[in-house]
Coordinates of C-alpha atoms in Angstrom, one line a residue:
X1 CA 62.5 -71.6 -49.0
X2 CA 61.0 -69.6 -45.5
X3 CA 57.8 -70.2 -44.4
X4 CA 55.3 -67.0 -44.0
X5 CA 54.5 -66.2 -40.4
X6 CA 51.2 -66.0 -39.7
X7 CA 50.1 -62.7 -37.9
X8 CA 46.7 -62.6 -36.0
X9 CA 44.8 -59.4 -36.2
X10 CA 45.3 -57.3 -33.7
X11 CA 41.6 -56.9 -32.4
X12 CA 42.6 -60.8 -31.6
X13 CA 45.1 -60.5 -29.6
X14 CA 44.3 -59.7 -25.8
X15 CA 46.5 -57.0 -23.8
X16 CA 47.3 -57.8 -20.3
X17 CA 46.4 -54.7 -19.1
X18 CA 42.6 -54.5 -20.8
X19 CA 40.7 -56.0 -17.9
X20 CA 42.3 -53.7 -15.8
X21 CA 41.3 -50.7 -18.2
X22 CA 37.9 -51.6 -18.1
X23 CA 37.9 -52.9 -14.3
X24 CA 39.0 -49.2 -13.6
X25 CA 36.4 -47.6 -15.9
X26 CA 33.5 -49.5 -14.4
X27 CA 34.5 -48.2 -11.1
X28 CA 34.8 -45.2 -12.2
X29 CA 31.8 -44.9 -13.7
X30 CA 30.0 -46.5 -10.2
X31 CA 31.6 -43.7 -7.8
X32 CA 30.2 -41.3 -10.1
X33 CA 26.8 -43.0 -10.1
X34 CA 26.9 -43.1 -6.1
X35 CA 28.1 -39.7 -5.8
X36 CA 25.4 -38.5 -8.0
X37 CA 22.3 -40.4 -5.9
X38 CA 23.9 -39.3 -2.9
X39 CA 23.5 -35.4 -4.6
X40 CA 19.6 -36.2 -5.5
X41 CA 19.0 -37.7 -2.1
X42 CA 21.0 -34.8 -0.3
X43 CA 19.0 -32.3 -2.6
X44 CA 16.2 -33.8 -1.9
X45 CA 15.9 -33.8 1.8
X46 CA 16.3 -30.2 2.0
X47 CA 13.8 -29.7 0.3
X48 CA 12.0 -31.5 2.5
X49 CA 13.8 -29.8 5.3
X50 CA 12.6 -26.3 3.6
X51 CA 8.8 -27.6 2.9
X52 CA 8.9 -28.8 6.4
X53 CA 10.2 -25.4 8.4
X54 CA 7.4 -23.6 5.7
X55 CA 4.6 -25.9 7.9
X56 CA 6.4 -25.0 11.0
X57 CA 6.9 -21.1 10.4
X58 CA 3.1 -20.7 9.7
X59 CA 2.0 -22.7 12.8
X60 CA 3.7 -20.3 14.6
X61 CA 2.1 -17.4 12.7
X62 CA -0.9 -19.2 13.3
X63 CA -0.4 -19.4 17.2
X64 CA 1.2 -15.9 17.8
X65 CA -2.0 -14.5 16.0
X66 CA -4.7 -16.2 17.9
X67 CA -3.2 -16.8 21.2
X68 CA -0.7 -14.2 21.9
X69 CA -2.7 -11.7 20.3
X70 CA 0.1 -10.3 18.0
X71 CA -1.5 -7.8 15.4
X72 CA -2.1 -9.3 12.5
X73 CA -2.1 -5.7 10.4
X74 CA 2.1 -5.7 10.8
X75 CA 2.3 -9.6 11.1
X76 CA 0.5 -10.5 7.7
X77 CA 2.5 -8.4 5.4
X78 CA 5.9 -9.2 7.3
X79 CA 5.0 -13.0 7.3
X80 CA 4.0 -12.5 3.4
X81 CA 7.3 -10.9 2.8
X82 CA 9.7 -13.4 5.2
X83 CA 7.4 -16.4 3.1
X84 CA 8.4 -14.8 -0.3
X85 CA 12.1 -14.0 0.8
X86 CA 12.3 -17.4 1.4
X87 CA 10.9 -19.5 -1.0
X88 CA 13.0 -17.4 -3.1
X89 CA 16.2 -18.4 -1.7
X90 CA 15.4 -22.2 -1.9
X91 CA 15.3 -21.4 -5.6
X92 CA 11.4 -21.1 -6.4
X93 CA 10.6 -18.9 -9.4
X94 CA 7.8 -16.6 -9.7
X95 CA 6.1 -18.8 -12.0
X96 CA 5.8 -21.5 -9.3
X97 CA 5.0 -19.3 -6.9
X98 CA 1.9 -18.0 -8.7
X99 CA 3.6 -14.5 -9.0
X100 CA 5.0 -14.7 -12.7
X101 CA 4.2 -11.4 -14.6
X102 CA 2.3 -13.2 -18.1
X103 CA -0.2 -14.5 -15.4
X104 CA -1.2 -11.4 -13.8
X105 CA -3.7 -10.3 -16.2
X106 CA -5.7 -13.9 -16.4
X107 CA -5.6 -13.6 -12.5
X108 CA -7.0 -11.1 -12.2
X109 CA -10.1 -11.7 -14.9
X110 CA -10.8 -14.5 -13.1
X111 CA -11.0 -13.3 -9.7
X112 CA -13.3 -10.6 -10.6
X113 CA -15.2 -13.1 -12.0
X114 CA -15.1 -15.1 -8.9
X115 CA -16.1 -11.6 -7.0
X116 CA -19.1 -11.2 -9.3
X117 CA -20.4 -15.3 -8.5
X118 CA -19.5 -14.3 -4.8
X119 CA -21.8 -11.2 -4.2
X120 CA -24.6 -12.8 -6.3
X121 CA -24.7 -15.8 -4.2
X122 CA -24.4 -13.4 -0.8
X123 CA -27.2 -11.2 -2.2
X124 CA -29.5 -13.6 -2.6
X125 CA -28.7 -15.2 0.4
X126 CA -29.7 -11.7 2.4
X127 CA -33.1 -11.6 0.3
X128 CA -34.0 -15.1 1.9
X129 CA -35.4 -14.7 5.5
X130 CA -34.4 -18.1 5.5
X131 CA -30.8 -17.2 5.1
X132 CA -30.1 -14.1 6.5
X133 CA -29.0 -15.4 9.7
X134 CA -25.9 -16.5 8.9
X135 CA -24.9 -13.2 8.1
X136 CA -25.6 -11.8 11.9
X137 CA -22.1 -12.2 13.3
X138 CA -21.3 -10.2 16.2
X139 CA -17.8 -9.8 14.9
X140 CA -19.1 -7.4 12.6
X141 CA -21.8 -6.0 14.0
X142 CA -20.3 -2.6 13.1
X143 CA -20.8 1.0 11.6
X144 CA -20.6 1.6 8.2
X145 CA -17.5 3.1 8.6
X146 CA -15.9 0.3 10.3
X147 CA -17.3 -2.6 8.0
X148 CA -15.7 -0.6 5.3
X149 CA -12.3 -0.1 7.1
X150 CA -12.4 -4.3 7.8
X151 CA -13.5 -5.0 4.3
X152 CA -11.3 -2.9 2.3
X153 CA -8.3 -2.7 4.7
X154 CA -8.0 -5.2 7.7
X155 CA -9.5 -8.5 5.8
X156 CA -7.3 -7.9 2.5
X157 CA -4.1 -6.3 4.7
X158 CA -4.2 -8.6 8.2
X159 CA -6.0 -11.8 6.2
X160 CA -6.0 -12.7 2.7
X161 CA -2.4 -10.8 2.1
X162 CA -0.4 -13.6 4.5
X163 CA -3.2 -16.8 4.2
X164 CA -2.8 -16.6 0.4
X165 CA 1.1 -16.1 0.1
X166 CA 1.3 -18.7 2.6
X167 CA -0.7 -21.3 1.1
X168 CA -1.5 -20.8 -2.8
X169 CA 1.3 -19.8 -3.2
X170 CA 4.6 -20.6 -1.2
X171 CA 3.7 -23.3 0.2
X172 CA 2.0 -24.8 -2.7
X173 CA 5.4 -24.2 -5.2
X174 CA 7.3 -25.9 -2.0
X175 CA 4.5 -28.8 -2.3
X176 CA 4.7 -29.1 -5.9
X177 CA 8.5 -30.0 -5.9
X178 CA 7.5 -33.1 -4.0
X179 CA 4.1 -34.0 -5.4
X180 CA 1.2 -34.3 -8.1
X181 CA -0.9 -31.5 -8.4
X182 CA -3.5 -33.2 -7.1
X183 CA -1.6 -34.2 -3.8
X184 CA -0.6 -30.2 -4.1
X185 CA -3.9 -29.2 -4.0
X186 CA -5.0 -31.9 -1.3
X187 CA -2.4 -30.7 1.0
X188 CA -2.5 -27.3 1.5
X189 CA -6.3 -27.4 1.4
X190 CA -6.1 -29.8 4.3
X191 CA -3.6 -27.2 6.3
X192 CA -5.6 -24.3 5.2
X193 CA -8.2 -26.2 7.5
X194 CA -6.7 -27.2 10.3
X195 CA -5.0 -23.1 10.2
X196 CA -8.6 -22.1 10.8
X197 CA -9.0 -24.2 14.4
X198 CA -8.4 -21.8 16.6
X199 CA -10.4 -18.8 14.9
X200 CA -13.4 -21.4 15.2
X201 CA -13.4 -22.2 19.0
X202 CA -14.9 -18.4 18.8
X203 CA -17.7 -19.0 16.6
X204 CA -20.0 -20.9 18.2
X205 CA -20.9 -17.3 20.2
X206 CA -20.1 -14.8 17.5
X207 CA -22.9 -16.3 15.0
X208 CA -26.0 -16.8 15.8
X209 CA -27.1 -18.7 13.0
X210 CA -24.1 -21.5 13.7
X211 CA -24.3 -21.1 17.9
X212 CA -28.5 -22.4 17.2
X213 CA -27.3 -24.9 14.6
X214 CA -24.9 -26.5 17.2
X215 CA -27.4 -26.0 21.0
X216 CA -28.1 -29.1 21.2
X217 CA -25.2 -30.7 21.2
X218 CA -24.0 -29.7 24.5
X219 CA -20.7 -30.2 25.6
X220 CA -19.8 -31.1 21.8
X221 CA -20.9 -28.4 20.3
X222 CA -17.8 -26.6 20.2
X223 CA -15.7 -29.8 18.6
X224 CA -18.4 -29.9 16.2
X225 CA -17.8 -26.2 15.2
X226 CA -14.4 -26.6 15.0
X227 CA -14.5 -29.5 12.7
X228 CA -17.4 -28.1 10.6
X229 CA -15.0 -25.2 10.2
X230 CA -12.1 -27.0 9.3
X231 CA -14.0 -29.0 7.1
X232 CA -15.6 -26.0 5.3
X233 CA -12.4 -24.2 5.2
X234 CA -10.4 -26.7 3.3
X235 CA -13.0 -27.0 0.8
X236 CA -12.7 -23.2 0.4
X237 CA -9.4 -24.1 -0.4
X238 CA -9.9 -26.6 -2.6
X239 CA -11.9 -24.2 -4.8
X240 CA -9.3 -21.4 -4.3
X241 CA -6.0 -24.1 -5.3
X242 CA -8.0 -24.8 -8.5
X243 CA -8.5 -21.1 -9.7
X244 CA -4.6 -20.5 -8.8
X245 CA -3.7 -23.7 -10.8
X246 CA -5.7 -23.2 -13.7
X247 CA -5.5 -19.4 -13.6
X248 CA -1.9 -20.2 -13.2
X249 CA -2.1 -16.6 -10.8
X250 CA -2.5 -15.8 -7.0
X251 CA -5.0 -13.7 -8.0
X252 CA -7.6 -15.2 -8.6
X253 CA -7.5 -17.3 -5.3
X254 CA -7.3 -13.9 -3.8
X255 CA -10.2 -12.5 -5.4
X256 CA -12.4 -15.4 -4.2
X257 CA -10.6 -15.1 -0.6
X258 CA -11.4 -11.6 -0.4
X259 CA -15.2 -11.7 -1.9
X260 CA -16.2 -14.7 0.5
X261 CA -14.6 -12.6 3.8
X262 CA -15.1 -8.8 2.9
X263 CA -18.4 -9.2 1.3
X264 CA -19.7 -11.1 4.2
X265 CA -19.1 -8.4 6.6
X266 CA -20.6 -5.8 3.9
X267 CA -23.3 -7.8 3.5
X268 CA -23.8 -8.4 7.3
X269 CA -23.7 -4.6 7.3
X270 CA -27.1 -5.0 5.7
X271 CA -28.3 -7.8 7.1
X272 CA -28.0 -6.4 10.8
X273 CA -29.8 -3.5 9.2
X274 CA -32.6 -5.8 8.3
X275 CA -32.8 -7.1 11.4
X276 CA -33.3 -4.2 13.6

């Protein structure tokens, strides 16, 4: 009589060549791990790379305009275009640049609104004897004729055009790819400051309201009106980084950018006229 044979199940029995299988597999799978940090850290430092030449492009601006004495009438719109080009090419869609089409019409509700606040708050501050003086700035001590042509065409053309491109809105979607919104908005508020450093080394003299606040400070008078301007600028930006993020629209930051420069020189239109 035979004996049956035992046979072990296969799952039992061990090939030789299954630790290399899964020896092979596991490094496998590592390389493609390792390839694919090496892609997030390589993608990710050009985008620091872009965000970082973004900073550098508008310091440049920032110089040529104040101390070369290019013309900011052709140098806004072609930095607002070589900004948009740009961010474009690094992949930023409309949306995050502020831009999309849905948004328009909320943008620009809300920065009519803001225009309305804006020339309420001005008008009331030309009433006030009290006030009035800030509005007496020799820079536009003009004719009616030429505060209109600065309000309606240099300000919105040579200023809010390229400031607001640059900073609420390609800057800020560059920003946004590394940061909170929160960090977003602290950032380019802070660089929307210090862009306004040089312009401030001239107001000390230009306003006679801010050159009587500062007298007495003597040699540090100008330092203090620099850093009262940079100070006061970046909260300006805080406020307009707010309406573009919850207007989700550069228009609404550009509504309050143009109201709080244009209507100042209108207004000073009136205020000069008060004075004489």
């Amino acid at each position: 009589m035979s004996v049956p044979v035992l046979s072990r199940p296969e799952a039992a029995v061990a090939s030789p060549t299954d630790g290399a299988v899964v020896s092979a597999h596991a490094a496998s799978h590592e390389v493609t791990r390792r390839r694919r940090v090496a892609l997030i850290a390589r993608g990710r430092r050009a985008r620091l790379a872009s965000t970082v030449a973004v900073v550098l492009a508008l310091a440049g601006v920032n110089i040529a305009d104040h101390l070369l004495g290019w013309n900011t009438m052709w140098l806004g719109p072609l930095g607002a275009v070589a900004l948009l080009a740009f961010a474009r090419w690094q992949g930023l869609t409309w949306h995050q640049l502020g831009l999309a089409r849905h948004t328009h019409a909320r943008g620009i509700r809300w920065g009519l609104g803001v225009i309305a606040v804006v020339a309420s708050v001005y008008l009331l501050g030309i009433l006030l004897p009290s006030t009035r003086t800030a509005f007496l700035d020799a820079r536009y001590h003009l004719p009616p004729a030429g505060a209109l042509l600065t309000a309606f065409v240099m300000i919105p053309v040579g200023t809010v055009l390229l400031e607001e491109v640059a900073f609420r809105s390609v800057l800020w979607g560059f920003l946004s790819r590394h940061a909170r919104w929160w960090q977003v908005l602290a950032g380019s508020s802070f660089l929307f400051g210090l862009w306004h450093v040089l312009p401030a080394m001239a107001s000390a003299t230009g306003n006679a309201a801010i050159g009587s606040a500062v007298a007495g400070l003597g040699p540090f008078a100008k330092a203090a009106v620099v850093g009262g301007t940079v100070a006061f600028t970046a909260l300006g930006g805080v406020v307009a980084g707010e309406l573009r993020r919850r207007s989700g629209s550069l228009f609404a930051s550009v509504g309050m950018h143009w109201a709080t420069n244009a209507l100042g020189v209108l207004f000073g239109l009136l205020a000069w006229r008060l004075a004489g």
